[in-house]
XYZ file of N, CA, C and O in Angstrom:
492
model
N -37.663 4.383 -122.186
C -36.283 4.138 -121.523
C -35.412 4.459 -122.477
O -34.171 4.435 -121.865
N -35.577 4.397 -123.933
C -34.621 4.550 -124.591
C -33.754 5.598 -124.624
O -32.652 6.005 -124.970
N -34.877 6.909 -124.517
C -34.432 8.191 -124.686
C -33.455 8.299 -123.173
O -32.438 9.078 -123.447
N -34.100 7.828 -122.139
C -32.884 8.265 -120.847
C -31.634 7.540 -120.954
O -30.937 7.917 -120.579
N -31.418 6.449 -121.712
C -30.326 5.366 -121.957
C -29.474 6.634 -123.124
O -28.347 6.349 -122.853
N -30.037 7.051 -123.707
C -29.224 7.519 -124.875
C -28.680 8.871 -124.305
O -27.950 9.748 -124.452
N -29.841 9.494 -123.319
C -29.016 10.828 -122.588
C -28.219 10.651 -121.541
O -27.088 11.418 -121.529
N -28.193 9.600 -120.745
C -27.201 9.241 -120.023
C -25.863 8.651 -120.536
O -24.917 8.947 -120.288
N -26.389 8.089 -121.705
C -24.597 7.944 -122.606
C -24.170 9.101 -123.193
O -22.639 9.497 -123.057
N -24.960 9.639 -123.638
C -24.552 11.381 -123.760
C -23.806 12.199 -123.046
O -22.383 12.980 -122.981
N -24.116 11.978 -121.877
C -24.136 12.796 -120.561
C -22.330 12.012 -120.036
O -21.762 13.068 -119.725
N -22.500 10.701 -120.078
C -21.180 10.204 -119.253
C -20.159 10.418 -120.719
O -18.765 10.398 -120.279
N -20.273 10.537 -121.817
C -19.519 10.671 -122.865
C -18.848 12.464 -122.755
O -17.531 12.274 -123.213
N -19.805 12.777 -122.745
C -19.299 14.659 -122.213
C -18.484 14.449 -121.042
O -17.853 15.525 -121.195
N -18.812 14.273 -119.897
C -18.217 14.458 -118.791
C -16.767 13.697 -118.903
O -15.519 14.280 -118.550
N -16.680 12.250 -119.428
C -15.647 11.794 -119.758
C -14.155 12.101 -120.457
O -13.455 12.617 -120.725
N -14.728 12.858 -121.604
C -13.918 13.692 -123.107
C -13.491 14.960 -121.967
O -12.549 15.303 -122.164
N -14.565 15.906 -121.575
C -14.085 17.040 -120.839
C -13.094 16.849 -119.466
O -11.731 17.585 -119.409
N -13.448 15.786 -118.721
C -12.406 15.708 -117.623
C -10.699 15.289 -118.277
O -9.830 15.415 -117.543
N -11.215 14.459 -119.564
C -9.709 13.544 -119.772
C -9.024 14.799 -120.687
O -7.467 14.700 -120.192
N -9.597 15.759 -121.123
C -8.685 16.730 -121.608
C -8.302 17.645 -120.727
O -7.332 18.487 -120.900
N -8.992 17.679 -119.483
C -8.696 18.868 -118.596
C -7.226 18.558 -117.554
O -6.443 19.230 -117.423
N -7.218 17.250 -117.676
C -6.203 16.433 -116.719
C -5.130 16.333 -117.348
O -4.114 16.742 -117.232
N -5.430 16.475 -119.064
C -4.325 16.218 -119.813
C -3.675 17.583 -120.000
O -1.977 17.736 -119.966
N -4.751 18.497 -120.113
C -3.984 20.378 -120.274
C -2.850 20.702 -118.699
O -2.467 20.818 -118.562
N -3.696 19.691 -117.340
C -3.174 20.152 -116.204
C -1.899 19.435 -115.947
O -0.980 19.810 -115.281
N -2.062 17.937 -116.425
C 0.021 17.275 -116.614
C 0.645 18.382 -117.248
O 1.534 18.167 -116.592
N 0.541 18.671 -118.594
C 1.160 19.590 -119.355
C 1.491 21.277 -118.446
O 2.756 21.281 -118.399
N 0.633 21.245 -117.758
C 0.847 22.825 -117.441
C 2.019 22.617 -115.649
O 2.633 23.285 -115.449
N 1.744 21.305 -115.415
C 2.282 21.025 -114.183
C 3.734 20.438 -114.325
O 4.752 20.669 -113.515
N 3.599 19.296 -115.171
C 4.762 18.519 -115.466
C 5.630 18.921 -116.901
O 6.853 18.204 -117.023
N 4.967 19.488 -117.673
C 5.705 19.738 -118.688
C 6.581 20.579 -118.624
O 7.003 21.539 -117.914
N 7.745 20.696 -119.839
C 8.736 21.470 -119.899
C 7.963 22.553 -120.224
O 7.111 22.890 -121.303
N 8.498 23.863 -120.119
C 8.124 25.732 -120.125
C 9.430 26.164 -120.953
O 10.255 26.103 -120.176
N 8.607 26.416 -122.279
C 9.985 27.593 -122.957
C 9.305 28.068 -123.596
O 7.683 28.252 -123.564
N 9.742 29.236 -124.151
C 9.452 30.486 -124.398
C 9.625 29.943 -126.101
O 10.910 29.839 -126.602
N 8.725 30.374 -127.398
C 8.426 29.908 -128.808
C 8.222 30.954 -129.118
O 7.275 31.994 -128.588
N 8.775 30.968 -130.373
C 8.362 32.249 -131.588
C 7.876 31.684 -132.521
O 8.183 30.445 -133.241
N 6.879 32.099 -133.001
C 6.199 32.138 -134.587
C 6.634 32.481 -135.090
O 7.019 33.466 -135.791
N 7.489 31.334 -136.074
C 8.193 31.566 -137.537
C 7.281 31.801 -138.602
O 8.232 32.091 -139.569
N 6.029 31.117 -138.801
C 5.295 30.946 -140.080
C 4.311 30.085 -139.840
O 3.979 30.010 -138.531
N 3.611 29.825 -141.180
C 2.279 29.439 -140.878
C 1.619 28.524 -142.186
O 2.943 28.958 -143.300
N 1.185 27.869 -141.990
C 0.832 27.252 -143.198
C -0.744 26.440 -143.627
O -1.383 26.786 -142.533
N -0.848 25.840 -144.459
C -1.930 24.983 -144.766
C -1.950 23.880 -144.869
O -0.992 23.346 -145.620
N -2.570 22.593 -143.919
C -2.073 21.060 -144.194
C -3.687 20.834 -144.507
O -4.336 21.015 -144.429
N -3.650 19.009 -144.306
C -4.287 18.196 -144.260
C -5.889 18.691 -143.289
O -6.738 18.490 -143.164
N -4.876 18.639 -141.923
C -5.861 19.357 -140.884
C -5.892 20.538 -140.454
O -6.579 20.814 -139.802
N -6.118 21.473 -141.419
C -6.483 22.854 -141.769
C -5.125 23.616 -141.693
O -4.022 23.403 -141.959
N -5.286 24.705 -141.291
C -4.064 26.047 -140.842
C -3.344 26.224 -139.916
O -4.259 25.400 -138.983
N -2.397 26.024 -139.623
C -0.881 26.014 -138.514
C -0.081 26.824 -138.500
O -0.071 27.606 -139.016
N 0.295 27.152 -137.043
C 1.563 27.671 -136.834
C 2.670 27.213 -136.819
O 2.367 26.142 -135.964
N 3.890 28.025 -137.282
C 4.919 26.592 -137.164
C 5.829 27.348 -135.774
O 6.076 28.961 -135.882
N 5.712 27.044 -134.698
C 6.752 27.397 -133.476
C 7.793 26.954 -133.473
O 8.060 26.025 -133.522
N 8.806 27.638 -133.282
C 10.162 27.326 -132.791
C 10.968 27.766 -131.758
O 10.511 28.479 -130.981
N 11.362 26.548 -130.861
C 11.842 27.239 -129.560
C 13.083 25.975 -129.415
O 13.251 25.236 -130.161
N 14.074 26.397 -128.574
C 15.377 26.017 -128.412
C 15.263 25.263 -127.056
O 15.104 25.619 -126.364
N 16.139 23.672 -126.678
C 15.906 23.281 -125.812
C 17.721 23.002 -126.138
O 18.171 22.099 -126.627
N 18.426 22.837 -124.828
C 19.830 22.629 -124.971
C 20.810 23.262 -125.990
O 21.110 21.822 -126.753
N 20.372 24.205 -126.765
C 21.012 24.638 -128.007
C 20.559 24.119 -129.246
O 21.104 23.889 -130.083
N 19.329 22.923 -128.822
C 18.681 22.817 -130.233
C 17.544 23.391 -130.523
O 16.619 23.153 -129.547
N 17.724 23.273 -131.961
C 16.126 24.099 -132.121
C 15.252 23.206 -132.705
O 15.603 22.142 -133.350
N 13.996 23.317 -132.351
C 12.685 22.697 -132.580
C 11.775 23.055 -133.340
O 11.383 25.108 -132.627
N 10.854 22.553 -134.044
C 9.779 23.419 -134.671
C 8.683 22.445 -134.674
O 8.605 21.352 -134.823
N 7.740 22.735 -134.225
C 6.692 22.227 -134.072
C 5.427 22.890 -134.843
O 5.131 24.349 -134.969
N 4.281 21.949 -135.420
C 3.263 22.641 -135.922
C 2.191 22.862 -134.686
O 1.690 21.783 -134.005
N 1.548 24.213 -135.019
C 0.607 24.376 -133.906
C -0.876 24.921 -134.615
O -0.634 25.568 -135.401
N -2.356 24.160 -134.094
C -3.207 24.065 -134.951
C -3.659 25.887 -134.808
O -3.626 26.298 -133.607
N -4.227 26.464 -135.734
C -4.613 28.428 -135.951
C -5.530 27.890 -134.964
O -6.643 27.098 -135.531
N -6.040 28.914 -133.941
C -7.137 28.904 -133.298
C -8.283 29.691 -134.116
O -7.733 30.413 -135.248
N -9.287 29.109 -134.046
C -10.718 29.410 -135.224
C -10.874 30.822 -135.040
O -11.577 31.886 -136.045
N -10.994 31.237 -133.470
C -11.520 32.471 -133.601
C -10.307 33.181 -132.671
O -9.679 32.749 -132.143
N -10.151 34.502 -132.631
C -8.994 35.343 -132.131
C -7.832 34.838 -133.237
O -7.673 33.978 -133.980
N -6.470 35.412 -132.297
C -5.292 34.838 -132.788
C -4.442 34.939 -131.886
O -4.771 35.669 -130.666
N -3.624 34.246 -131.871
C -2.356 34.139 -130.792
C -1.473 35.372 -131.322
O -1.548 36.054 -132.603
N -0.786 36.176 -130.156
C 0.084 36.826 -130.602
C 1.330 36.597 -131.180
O 1.790 35.329 -131.247
N 1.649 37.553 -132.080
C 2.586 37.152 -132.940
C 4.274 37.258 -132.131
O 5.096 36.665 -132.770
N 4.359 37.407 -130.898
C 5.881 37.386 -129.992
C 5.905 36.330 -129.435
O 5.538 35.231 -130.285
N 6.733 36.263 -128.625
C 6.854 35.074 -127.564
C 5.696 34.743 -126.805
O 4.680 35.226 -126.658
N 5.506 33.422 -127.023
C 4.835 32.652 -126.727
C 5.102 31.587 -125.772
O 6.151 31.370 -125.646
N 4.167 31.119 -124.484
C 4.784 30.370 -123.644
C 3.972 29.053 -123.962
O 2.868 29.054 -123.969
N 4.779 28.240 -123.880
C 5.171 26.786 -124.725
C 5.134 25.675 -123.334
O 6.138 25.599 -122.907
N 4.180 24.869 -123.316
C 4.334 23.420 -122.462
C 4.385 22.432 -123.130
O 3.115 22.123 -124.010
N 5.500 21.516 -122.924
C 5.137 20.004 -123.994
C 5.908 19.212 -123.115
O 6.723 19.441 -121.990
N 5.550 18.366 -123.493
C 6.027 16.550 -123.005
C 7.372 16.593 -123.942
O 7.251 16.009 -125.135
N 8.515 16.080 -123.272
C 9.762 15.862 -123.956
C 9.807 14.302 -124.348
O 10.602 14.366 -125.574
N 9.138 13.680 -123.838
C 9.058 12.111 -124.408
C 8.334 12.468 -125.806
O 8.464 11.273 -126.401
N 7.283 13.176 -125.772
C 6.055 13.412 -126.783
C 6.130 14.564 -127.445
O 4.800 15.311 -127.094
N 7.141 15.481 -128.067
C 6.801 16.546 -128.458
C 5.447 17.373 -129.090
O 5.403 18.707 -129.049
N 4.709 16.405 -129.590
C 3.852 16.919 -130.106
C 2.670 17.110 -129.406
O 1.675 17.598 -129.537
N 3.005 16.137 -128.455
C 1.877 17.047 -126.900
C 2.171 18.009 -126.281
O 3.130 17.946 -125.377
N 1.406 19.323 -126.873
C 2.003 20.596 -126.275
C 0.878 21.440 -126.324
O -0.123 20.861 -126.174
N 1.067 22.224 -125.603
C -0.041 23.384 -124.944
C 0.759 24.949 -125.098
O 1.590 25.148 -124.366
N -0.107 25.543 -125.861
C 0.201 27.154 -125.983
C -0.336 28.189 -124.528
O -1.513 27.659 -124.689
N 0.093 28.402 -123.947
C -0.717 29.027 -122.466
C -1.409 30.080 -122.966
O -2.545 30.205 -122.973
N -1.053 30.798 -124.174
C -1.963 31.907 -124.519
C -3.462 31.604 -125.708
O -4.363 32.712 -125.163
N -3.477 30.280 -125.653
C -4.284 29.839 -126.455
C -5.572 29.270 -125.509
O -5.412 27.976 -124.755
N -6.849 29.614 -125.655
C -7.740 29.499 -124.642
C -8.686 29.038 -125.225
O -9.815 28.173 -124.693
N -8.575 28.513 -126.327
C -9.742 28.013 -127.236
C -10.275 26.558 -126.858
O -11.427 26.050 -126.916
N -8.925 25.869 -126.131
C -9.335 24.181 -125.964
C -9.844 24.666 -124.787
O -10.732 23.366 -124.185
N -9.419 25.484 -124.156
C -10.199 25.506 -122.514
C -11.638 25.348 -122.517
O -12.503 24.818 -122.089
N -12.123 26.615 -123.635
C -13.763 26.935 -123.711
C -14.273 25.807 -123.969
O -15.631 25.430 -123.094
N -13.490 24.749 -125.136
C -14.279 23.403 -125.284
C -14.233 22.391 -124.372
O -15.584 21.952 -123.960
N -13.455 22.746 -123.353
C -13.227 21.562 -122.009
C -14.553 22.016 -121.221
O -15.330 21.193 -120.387
N -14.775 23.299 -120.759
C -15.818 23.801 -120.093
C -17.003 23.349 -120.717
O -18.368 23.243 -120.182
N -17.388 23.373 -121.923
C -18.577 23.210 -122.681
C -18.804 21.799 -122.488
O -19.907 21.353 -122.245
N -17.972 21.252 -122.593
C -18.164 19.432 -122.355
C -18.552 18.849 -121.030
O -19.546 18.418 -120.874
N -17.561 19.745 -119.748
C -18.379 19.820 -119.149
C -19.705 19.919 -118.341
O -20.403 19.415 -117.698
N -19.878 21.276 -119.310
C -21.215 21.330 -118.288
C -22.302 21.193 -118.949
O -23.447 20.940 -118.701
N -22.143 20.536 -120.422
C -22.981 19.972 -121.334
C -23.394 18.905 -120.245
O -24.285 18.327 -120.533
N -22.512 18.163 -120.073
C -22.688 16.961 -119.475
C -23.438 16.812 -118.407
O -24.088 15.871 -117.897
N -23.261 17.894 -117.153
C -23.757 18.591 -116.279
C -25.149 18.379 -116.562
O -26.015 17.833 -115.854
N -25.838 19.069 -117.579
C -27.335 19.850 -117.853
C -27.762 17.973 -117.780
O -28.698 17.676 -117.399
N -27.194 17.537 -119.325
C -27.734 16.069 -119.504
C -27.938 15.025 -118.218
O -28.608 14.296 -118.554
N -26.764 15.107 -117.459
C -26.737 14.087 -115.865
C -28.474 14.664 -115.573
O -28.956 14.012 -115.033
N -28.464 16.222 -115.218
C -29.450 16.343 -114.573
C -30.914 16.242 -114.984
O -31.666 15.879 -114.922
N -30.811 16.337 -116.857
C -32.062 15.818 -117.632
C -32.461 14.726 -117.089
O -33.666 13.810 -116.825
N -30.822 13.575 -117.206
C -31.553 11.888 -117.174
C -32.148 11.607 -115.566
O -33.005 10.738 -115.511
N -31.978 12.145 -115.074
C -32.051 12.046 -113.266
C -33.029 12.349 -113.121
O -34.346 11.817 -112.619
N -34.220 13.817 -114.106
C -35.155 14.207 -113.819
C -36.010 13.468 -114.797
O -37.337 13.148 -113.966
N -35.545 12.755 -115.816
C -36.347 11.771 -116.811
C -36.629 10.716 -115.616
O -37.923 10.006 -115.747
N -35.822 10.355 -115.598
C -35.905 8.659 -114.630
C -36.826 9.169 -113.067
O -36.949 8.018 -112.361
N -36.881 10.186 -112.365
C -37.889 10.640 -111.559
C -39.417 10.506 -112.010
O -39.984 10.387 -110.743
N -39.352 10.869 -113.308
C -40.802 10.997 -113.600
C -41.484 9.680 -113.547
O -41.571 8.355 -113.485
């Protein structure tokens, strides 16, 4: 019985996280401001390597840090950036698909764990 509860809890956690992140991404793509950004530099901090992205809104230049992807690399030219103007740290680089792979992994893992929990419950 404990194994069933553990698997069900893990399935719910994976599905909740995947859906939450997918909704956040979709919200930024639909209602976030879209600008063209340039990679101006890179660095390393407490949270790992990052890129510094520069973009202009109403003749005001902004610089934001964006975590460097673990696999692959972002193009060095112009990037399409979606961000929340009330919280500029909440941003999404359209060319970076790494977070999308993680979202799909969580959703698929949650579905598999749900099927496993149902199978165990029916035994």
